[in-house]
PDB file of N, CA, C, O and CB in Angstrom:
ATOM      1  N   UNK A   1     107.372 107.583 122.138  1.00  0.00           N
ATOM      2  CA  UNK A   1     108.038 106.407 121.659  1.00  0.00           C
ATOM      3  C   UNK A   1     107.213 105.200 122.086  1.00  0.00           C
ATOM      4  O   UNK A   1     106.703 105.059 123.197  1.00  0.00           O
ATOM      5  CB  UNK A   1     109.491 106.326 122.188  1.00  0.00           C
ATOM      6  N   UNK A   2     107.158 104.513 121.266  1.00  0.00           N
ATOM      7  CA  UNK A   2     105.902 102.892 121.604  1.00  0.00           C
ATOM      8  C   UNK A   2     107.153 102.261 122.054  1.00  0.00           C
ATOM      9  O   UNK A   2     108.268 102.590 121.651  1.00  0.00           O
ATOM     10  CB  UNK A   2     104.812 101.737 119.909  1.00  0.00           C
ATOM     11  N   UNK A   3     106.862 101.171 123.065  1.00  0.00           N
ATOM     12  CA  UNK A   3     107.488 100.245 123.771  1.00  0.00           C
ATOM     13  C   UNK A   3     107.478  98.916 123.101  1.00  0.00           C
ATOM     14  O   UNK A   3     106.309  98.625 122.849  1.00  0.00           O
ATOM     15  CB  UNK A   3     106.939 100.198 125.024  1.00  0.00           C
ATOM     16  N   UNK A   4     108.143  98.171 122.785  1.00  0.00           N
ATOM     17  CA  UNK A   4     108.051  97.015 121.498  1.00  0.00           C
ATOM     18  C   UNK A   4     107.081  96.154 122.622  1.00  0.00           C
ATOM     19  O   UNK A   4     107.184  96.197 123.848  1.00  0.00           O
ATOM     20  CB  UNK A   4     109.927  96.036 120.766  1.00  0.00           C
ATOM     21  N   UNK A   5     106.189  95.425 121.876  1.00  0.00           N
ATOM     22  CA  UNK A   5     105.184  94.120 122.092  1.00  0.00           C
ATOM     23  C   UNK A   5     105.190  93.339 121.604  1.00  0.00           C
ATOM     24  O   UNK A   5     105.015  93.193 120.394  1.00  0.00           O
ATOM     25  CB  UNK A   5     104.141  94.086 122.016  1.00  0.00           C
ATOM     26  N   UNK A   6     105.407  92.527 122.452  1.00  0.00           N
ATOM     27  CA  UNK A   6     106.064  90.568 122.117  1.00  0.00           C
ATOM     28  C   UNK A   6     104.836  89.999 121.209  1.00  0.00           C
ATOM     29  O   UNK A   6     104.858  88.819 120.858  1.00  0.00           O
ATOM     30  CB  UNK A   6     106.176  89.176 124.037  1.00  0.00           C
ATOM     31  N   UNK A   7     104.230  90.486 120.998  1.00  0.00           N
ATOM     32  CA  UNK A   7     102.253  89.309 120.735  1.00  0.00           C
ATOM     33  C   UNK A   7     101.845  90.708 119.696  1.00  0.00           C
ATOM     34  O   UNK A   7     100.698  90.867 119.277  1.00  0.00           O
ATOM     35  CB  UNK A   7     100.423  89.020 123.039  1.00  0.00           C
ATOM     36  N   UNK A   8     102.876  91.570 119.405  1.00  0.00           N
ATOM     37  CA  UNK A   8     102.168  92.438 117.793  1.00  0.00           C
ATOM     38  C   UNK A   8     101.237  93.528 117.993  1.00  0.00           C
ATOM     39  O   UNK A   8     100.824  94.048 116.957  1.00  0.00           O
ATOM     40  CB  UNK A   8     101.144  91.387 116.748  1.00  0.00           C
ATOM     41  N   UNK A   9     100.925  93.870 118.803  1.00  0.00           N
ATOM     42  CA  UNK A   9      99.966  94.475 118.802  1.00  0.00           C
ATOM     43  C   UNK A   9     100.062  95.724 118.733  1.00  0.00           C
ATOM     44  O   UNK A   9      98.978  96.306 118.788  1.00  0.00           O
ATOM     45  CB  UNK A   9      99.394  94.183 119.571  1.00  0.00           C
ATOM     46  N   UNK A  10     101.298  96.595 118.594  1.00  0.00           N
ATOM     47  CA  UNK A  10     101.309  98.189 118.097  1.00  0.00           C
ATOM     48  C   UNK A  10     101.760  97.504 116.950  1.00  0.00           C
ATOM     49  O   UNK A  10     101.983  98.561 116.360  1.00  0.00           O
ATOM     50  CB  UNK A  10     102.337  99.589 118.859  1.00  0.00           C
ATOM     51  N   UNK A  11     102.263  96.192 115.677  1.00  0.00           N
ATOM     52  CA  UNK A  11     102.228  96.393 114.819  1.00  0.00           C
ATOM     53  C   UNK A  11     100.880  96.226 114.009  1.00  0.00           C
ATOM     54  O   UNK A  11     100.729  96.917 113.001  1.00  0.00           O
ATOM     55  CB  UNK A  11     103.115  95.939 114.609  1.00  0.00           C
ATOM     56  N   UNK A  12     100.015  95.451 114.354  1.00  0.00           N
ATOM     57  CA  UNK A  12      98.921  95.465 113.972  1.00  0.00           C
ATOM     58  C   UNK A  12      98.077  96.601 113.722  1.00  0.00           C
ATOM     59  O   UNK A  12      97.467  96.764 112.665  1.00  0.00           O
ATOM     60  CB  UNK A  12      98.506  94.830 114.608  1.00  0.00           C
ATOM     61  N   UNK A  13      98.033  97.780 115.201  1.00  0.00           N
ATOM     62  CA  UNK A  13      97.557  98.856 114.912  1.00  0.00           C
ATOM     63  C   UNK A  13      97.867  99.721 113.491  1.00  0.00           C
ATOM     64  O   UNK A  13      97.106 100.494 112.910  1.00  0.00           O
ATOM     65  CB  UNK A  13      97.863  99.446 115.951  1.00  0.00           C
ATOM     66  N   UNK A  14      99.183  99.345 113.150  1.00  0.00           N
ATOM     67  CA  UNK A  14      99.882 100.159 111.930  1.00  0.00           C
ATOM     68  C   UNK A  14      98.936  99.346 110.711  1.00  0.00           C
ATOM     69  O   UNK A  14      99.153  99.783 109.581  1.00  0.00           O
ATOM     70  CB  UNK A  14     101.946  99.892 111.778  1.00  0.00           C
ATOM     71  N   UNK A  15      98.171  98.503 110.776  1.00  0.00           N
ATOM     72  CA  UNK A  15      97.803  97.465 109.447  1.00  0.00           C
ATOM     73  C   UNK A  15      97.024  98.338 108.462  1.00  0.00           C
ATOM     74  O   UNK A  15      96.103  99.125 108.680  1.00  0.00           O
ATOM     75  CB  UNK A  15      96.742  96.010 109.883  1.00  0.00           C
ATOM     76  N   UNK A  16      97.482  98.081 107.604  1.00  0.00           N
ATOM     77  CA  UNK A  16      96.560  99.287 106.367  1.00  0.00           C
ATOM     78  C   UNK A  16      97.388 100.697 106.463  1.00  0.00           C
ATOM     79  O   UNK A  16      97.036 101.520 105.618  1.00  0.00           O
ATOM     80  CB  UNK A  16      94.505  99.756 106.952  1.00  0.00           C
ATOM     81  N   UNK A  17      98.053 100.962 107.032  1.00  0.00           N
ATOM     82  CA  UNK A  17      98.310 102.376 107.118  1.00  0.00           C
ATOM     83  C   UNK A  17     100.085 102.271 106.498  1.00  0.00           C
ATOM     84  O   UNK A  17     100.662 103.048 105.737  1.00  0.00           O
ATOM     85  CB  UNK A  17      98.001 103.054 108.980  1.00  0.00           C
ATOM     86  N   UNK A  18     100.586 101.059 107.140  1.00  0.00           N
ATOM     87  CA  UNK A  18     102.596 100.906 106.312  1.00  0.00           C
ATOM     88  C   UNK A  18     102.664  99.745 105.614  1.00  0.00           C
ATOM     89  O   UNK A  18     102.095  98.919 106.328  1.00  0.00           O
ATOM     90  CB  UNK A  18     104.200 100.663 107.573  1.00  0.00           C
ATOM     91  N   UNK A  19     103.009  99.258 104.703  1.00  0.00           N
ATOM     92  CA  UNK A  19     103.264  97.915 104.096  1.00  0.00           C
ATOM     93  C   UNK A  19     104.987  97.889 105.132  1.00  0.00           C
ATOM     94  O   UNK A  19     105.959  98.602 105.382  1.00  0.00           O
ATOM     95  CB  UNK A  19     103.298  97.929 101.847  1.00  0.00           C
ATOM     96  N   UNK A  20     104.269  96.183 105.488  1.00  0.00           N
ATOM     97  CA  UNK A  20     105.585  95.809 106.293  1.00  0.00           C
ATOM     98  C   UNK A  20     107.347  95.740 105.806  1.00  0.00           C
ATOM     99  O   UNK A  20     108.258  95.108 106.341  1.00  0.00           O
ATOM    100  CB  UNK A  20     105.243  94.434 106.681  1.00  0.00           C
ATOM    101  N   UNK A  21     107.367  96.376 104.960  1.00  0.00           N
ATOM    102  CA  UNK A  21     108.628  96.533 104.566  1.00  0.00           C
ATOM    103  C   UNK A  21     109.186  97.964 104.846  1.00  0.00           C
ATOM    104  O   UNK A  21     110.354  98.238 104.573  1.00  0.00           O
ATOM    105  CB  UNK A  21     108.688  96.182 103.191  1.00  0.00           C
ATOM    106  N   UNK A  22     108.286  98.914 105.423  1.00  0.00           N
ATOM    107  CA  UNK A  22     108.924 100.072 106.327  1.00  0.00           C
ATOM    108  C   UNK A  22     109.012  99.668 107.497  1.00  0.00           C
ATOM    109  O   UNK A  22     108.648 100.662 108.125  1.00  0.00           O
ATOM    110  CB  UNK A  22     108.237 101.336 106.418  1.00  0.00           C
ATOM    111  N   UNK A  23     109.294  98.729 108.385  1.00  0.00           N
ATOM    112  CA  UNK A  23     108.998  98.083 109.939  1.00  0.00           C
ATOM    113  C   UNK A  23     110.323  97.957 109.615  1.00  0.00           C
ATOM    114  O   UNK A  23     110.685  97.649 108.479  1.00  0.00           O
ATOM    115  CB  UNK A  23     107.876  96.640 110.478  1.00  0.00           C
ATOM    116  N   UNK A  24     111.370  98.253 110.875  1.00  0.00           N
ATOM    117  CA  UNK A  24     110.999  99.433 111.417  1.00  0.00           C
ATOM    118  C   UNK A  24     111.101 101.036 110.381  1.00  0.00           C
ATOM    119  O   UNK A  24     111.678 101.382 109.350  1.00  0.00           O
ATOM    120  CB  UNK A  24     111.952  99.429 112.702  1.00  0.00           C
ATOM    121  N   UNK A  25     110.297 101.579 111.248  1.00  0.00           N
ATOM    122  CA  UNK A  25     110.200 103.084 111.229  1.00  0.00           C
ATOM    123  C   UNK A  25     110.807 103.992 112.276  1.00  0.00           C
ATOM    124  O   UNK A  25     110.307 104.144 113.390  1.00  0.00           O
ATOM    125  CB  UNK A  25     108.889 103.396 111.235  1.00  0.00           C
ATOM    126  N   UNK A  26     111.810 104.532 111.898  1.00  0.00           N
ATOM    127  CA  UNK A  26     112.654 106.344 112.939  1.00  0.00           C
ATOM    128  C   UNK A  26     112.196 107.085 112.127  1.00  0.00           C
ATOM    129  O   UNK A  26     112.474 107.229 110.936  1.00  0.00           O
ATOM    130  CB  UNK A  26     114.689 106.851 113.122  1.00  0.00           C
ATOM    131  N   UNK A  27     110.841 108.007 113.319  1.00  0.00           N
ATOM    132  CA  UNK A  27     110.493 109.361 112.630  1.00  0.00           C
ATOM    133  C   UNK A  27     111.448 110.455 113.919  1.00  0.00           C
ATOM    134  O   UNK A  27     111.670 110.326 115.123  1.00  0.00           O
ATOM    135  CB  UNK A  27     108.324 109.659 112.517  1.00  0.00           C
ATOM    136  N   UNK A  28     111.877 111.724 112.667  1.00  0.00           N
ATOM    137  CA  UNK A  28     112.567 112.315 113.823  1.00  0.00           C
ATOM    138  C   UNK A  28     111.427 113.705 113.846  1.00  0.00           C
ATOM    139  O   UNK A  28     110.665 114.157 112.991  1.00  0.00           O
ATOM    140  CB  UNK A  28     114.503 112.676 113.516  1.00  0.00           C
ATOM    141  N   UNK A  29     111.611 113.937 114.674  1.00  0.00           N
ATOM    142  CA  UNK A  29     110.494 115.419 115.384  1.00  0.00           C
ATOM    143  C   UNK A  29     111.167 116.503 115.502  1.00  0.00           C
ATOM    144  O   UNK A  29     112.033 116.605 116.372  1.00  0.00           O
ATOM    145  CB  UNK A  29     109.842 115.318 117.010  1.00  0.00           C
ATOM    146  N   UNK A  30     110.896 117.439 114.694  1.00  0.00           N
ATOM    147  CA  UNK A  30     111.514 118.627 115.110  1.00  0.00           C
ATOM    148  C   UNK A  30     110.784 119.672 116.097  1.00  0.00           C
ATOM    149  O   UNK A  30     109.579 119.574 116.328  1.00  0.00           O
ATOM    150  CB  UNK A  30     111.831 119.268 113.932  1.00  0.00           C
ATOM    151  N   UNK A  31     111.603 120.694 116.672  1.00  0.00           N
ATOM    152  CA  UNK A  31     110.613 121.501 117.551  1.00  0.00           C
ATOM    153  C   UNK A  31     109.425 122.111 117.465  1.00  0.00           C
ATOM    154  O   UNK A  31     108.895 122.384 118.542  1.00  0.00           O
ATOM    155  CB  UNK A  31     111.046 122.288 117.892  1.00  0.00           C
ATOM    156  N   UNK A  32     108.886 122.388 116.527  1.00  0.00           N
ATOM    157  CA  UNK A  32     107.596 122.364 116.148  1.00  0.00           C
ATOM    158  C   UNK A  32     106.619 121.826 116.082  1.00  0.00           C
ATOM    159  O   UNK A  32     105.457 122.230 116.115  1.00  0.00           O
ATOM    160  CB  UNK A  32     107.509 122.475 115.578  1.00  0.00           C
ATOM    161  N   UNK A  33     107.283 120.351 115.929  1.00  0.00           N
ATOM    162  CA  UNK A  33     106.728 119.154 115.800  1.00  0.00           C
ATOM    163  C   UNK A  33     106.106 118.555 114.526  1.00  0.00           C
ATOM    164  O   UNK A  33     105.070 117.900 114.409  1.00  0.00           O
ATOM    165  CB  UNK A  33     105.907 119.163 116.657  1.00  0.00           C
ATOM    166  N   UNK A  34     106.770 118.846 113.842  1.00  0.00           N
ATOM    167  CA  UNK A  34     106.745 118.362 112.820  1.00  0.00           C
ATOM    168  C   UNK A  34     107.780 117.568 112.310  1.00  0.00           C
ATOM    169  O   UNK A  34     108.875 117.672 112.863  1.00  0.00           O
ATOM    170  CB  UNK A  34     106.501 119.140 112.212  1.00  0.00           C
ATOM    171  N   UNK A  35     107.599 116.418 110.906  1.00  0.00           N
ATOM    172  CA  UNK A  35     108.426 115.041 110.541  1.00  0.00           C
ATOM    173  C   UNK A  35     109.320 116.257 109.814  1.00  0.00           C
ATOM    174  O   UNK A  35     108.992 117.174 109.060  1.00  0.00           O
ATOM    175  CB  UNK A  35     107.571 113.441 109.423  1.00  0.00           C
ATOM    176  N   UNK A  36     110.903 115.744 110.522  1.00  0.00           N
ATOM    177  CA  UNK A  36     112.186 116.299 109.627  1.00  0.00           C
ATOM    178  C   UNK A  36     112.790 115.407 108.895  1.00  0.00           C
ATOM    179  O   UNK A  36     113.228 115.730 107.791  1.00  0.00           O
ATOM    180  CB  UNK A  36     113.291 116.865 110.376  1.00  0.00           C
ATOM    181  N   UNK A  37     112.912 114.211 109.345  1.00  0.00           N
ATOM    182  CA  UNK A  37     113.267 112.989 108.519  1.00  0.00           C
ATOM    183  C   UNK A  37     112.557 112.091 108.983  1.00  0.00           C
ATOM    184  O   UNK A  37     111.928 112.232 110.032  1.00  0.00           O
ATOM    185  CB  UNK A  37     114.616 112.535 108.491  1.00  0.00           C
ATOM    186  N   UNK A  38     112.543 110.931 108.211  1.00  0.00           N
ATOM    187  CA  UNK A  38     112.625 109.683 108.503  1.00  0.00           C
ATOM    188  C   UNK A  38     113.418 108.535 107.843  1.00  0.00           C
ATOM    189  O   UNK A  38     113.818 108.534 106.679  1.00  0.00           O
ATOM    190  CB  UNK A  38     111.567 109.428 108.504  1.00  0.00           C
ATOM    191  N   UNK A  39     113.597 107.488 108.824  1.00  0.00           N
ATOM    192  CA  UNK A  39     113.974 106.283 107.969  1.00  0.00           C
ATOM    193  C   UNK A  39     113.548 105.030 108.321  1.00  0.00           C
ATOM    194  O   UNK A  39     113.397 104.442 109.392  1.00  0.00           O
ATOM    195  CB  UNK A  39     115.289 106.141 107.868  1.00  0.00           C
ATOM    196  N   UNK A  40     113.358 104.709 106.946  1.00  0.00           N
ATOM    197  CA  UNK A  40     112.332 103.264 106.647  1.00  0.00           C
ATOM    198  C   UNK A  40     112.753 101.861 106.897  1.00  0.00           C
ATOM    199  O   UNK A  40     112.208 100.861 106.431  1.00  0.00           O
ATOM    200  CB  UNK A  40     111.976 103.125 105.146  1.00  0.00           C
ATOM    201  N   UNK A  41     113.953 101.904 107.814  1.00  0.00           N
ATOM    202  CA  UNK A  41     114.882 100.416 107.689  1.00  0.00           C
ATOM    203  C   UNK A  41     115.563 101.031 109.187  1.00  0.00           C
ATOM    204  O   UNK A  41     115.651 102.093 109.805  1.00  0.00           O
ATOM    205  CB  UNK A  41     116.295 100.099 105.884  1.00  0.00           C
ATOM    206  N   UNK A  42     116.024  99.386 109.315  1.00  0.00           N
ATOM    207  CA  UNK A  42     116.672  99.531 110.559  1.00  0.00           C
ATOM    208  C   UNK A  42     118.392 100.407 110.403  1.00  0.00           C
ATOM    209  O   UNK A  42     119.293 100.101 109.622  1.00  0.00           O
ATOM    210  CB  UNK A  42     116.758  97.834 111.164  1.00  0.00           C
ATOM    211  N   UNK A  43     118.384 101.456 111.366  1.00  0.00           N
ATOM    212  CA  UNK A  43     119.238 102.373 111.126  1.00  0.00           C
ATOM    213  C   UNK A  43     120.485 102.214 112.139  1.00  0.00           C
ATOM    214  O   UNK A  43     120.470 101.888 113.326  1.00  0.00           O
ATOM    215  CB  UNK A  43     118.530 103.658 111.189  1.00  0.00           C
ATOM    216  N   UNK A  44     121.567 102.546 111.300  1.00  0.00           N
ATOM    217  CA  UNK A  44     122.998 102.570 112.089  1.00  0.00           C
ATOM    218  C   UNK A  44     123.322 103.613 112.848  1.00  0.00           C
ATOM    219  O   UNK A  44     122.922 104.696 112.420  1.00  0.00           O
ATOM    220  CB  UNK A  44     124.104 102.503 111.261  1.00  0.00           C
ATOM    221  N   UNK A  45     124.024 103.623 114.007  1.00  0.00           N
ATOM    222  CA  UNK A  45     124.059 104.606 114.956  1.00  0.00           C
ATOM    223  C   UNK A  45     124.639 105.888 113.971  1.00  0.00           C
ATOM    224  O   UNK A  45     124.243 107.018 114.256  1.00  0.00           O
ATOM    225  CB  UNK A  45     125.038 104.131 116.333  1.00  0.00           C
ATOM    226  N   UNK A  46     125.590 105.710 112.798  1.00  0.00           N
ATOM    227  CA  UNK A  46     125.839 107.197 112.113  1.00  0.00           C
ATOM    228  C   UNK A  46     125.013 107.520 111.180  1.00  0.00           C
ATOM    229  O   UNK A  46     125.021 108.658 110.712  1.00  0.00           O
ATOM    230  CB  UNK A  46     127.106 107.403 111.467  1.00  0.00           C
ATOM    231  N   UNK A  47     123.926 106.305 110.637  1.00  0.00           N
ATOM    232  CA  UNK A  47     122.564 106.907 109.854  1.00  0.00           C
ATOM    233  C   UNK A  47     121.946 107.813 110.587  1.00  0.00           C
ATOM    234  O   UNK A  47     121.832 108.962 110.161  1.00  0.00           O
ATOM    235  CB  UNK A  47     121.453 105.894 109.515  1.00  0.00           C
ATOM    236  N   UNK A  48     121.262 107.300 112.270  1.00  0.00           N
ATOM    237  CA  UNK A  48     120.571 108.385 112.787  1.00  0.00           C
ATOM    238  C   UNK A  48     120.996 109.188 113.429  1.00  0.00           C
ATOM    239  O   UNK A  48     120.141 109.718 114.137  1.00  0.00           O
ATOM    240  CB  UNK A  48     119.786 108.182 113.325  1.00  0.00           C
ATOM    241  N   UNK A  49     122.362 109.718 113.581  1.00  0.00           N
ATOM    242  CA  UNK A  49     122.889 111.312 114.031  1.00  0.00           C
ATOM    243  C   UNK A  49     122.880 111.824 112.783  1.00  0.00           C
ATOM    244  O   UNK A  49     122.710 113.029 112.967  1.00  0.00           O
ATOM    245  CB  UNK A  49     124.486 111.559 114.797  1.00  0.00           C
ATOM    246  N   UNK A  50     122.958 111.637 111.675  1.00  0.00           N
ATOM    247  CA  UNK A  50     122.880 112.301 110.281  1.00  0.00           C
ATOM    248  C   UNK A  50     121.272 112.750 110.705  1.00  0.00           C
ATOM    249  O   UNK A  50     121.021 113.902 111.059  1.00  0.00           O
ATOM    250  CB  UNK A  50     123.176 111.110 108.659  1.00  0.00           C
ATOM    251  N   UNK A  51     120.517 111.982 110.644  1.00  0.00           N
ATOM    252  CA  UNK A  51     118.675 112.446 110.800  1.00  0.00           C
ATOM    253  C   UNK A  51     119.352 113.317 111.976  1.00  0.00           C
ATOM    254  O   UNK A  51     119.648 114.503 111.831  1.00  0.00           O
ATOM    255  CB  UNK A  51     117.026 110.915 111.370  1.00  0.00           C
ATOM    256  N   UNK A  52     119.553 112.599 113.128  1.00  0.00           N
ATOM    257  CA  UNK A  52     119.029 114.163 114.357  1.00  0.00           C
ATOM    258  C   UNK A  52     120.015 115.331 114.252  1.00  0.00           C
ATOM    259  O   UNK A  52     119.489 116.437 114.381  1.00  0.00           O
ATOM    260  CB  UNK A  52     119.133 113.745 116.367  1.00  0.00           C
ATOM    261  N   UNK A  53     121.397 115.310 114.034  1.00  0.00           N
ATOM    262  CA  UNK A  53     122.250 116.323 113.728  1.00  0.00           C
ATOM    263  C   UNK A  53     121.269 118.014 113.836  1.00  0.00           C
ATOM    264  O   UNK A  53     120.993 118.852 114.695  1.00  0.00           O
ATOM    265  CB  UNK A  53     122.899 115.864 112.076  1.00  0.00           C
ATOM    266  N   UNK A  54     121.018 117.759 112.300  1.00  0.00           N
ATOM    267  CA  UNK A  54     120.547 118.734 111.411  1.00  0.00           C
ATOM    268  C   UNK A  54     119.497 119.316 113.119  1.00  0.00           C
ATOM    269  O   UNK A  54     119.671 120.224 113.931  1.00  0.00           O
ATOM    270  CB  UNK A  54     119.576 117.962 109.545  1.00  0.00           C
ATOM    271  N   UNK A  55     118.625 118.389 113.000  1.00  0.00           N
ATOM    272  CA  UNK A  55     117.185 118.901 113.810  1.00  0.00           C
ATOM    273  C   UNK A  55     117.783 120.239 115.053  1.00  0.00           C
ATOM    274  O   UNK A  55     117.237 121.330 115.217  1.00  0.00           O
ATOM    275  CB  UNK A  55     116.305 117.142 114.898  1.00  0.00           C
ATOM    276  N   UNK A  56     119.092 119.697 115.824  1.00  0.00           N
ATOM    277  CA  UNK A  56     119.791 119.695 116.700  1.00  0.00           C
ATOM    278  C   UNK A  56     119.957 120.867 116.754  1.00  0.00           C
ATOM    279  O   UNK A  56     119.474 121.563 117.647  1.00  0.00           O
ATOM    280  CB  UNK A  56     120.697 118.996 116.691  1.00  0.00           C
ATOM    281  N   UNK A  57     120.934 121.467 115.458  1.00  0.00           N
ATOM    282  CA  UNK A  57     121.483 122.167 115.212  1.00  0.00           C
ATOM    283  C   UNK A  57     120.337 123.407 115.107  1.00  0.00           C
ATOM    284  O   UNK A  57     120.730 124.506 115.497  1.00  0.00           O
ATOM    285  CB  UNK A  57     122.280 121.697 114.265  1.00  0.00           C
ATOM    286  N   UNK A  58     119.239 123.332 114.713  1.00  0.00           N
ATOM    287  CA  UNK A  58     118.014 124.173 114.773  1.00  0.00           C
ATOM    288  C   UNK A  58     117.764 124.953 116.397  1.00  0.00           C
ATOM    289  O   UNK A  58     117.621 126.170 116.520  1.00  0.00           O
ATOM    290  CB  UNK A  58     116.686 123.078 114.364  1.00  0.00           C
ATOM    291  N   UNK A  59     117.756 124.306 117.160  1.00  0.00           N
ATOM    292  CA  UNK A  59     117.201 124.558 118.102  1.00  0.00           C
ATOM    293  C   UNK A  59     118.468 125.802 118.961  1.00  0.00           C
ATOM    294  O   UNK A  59     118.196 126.305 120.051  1.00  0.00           O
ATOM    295  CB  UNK A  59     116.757 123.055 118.761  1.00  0.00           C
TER     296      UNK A  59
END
């Protein structure tokens, strides 16, 4: 998990790679490690138990 930076600088690293209208980004990880969901907007506490639920329930 990146730690937010006041002066930009893990968003900058993202430059060329997200158009700023996915900021923020929740990628969720499953045990494998691989992307099970994501979401492209700032998310509500019952948007992201819907994303981790599922993952959860895997393990």
């Amino acid at each position: 998990m990146c730690s937010p930076h006041p002066d930009g600088r893990q968003l900058l690293k993202s430059k060329g790679t997200l158009p700023p209208s996915v900021i923020p980004t929740t990628l969720v990880i499953d045990y494998r490690g691989r992307i099970a969901a994501r979401g492209l907007k700032a998310l509500s506490e019952a948007e992201l138990r819907s994303l981790i639920d599922p993952v959860l329930k895997e393990g």
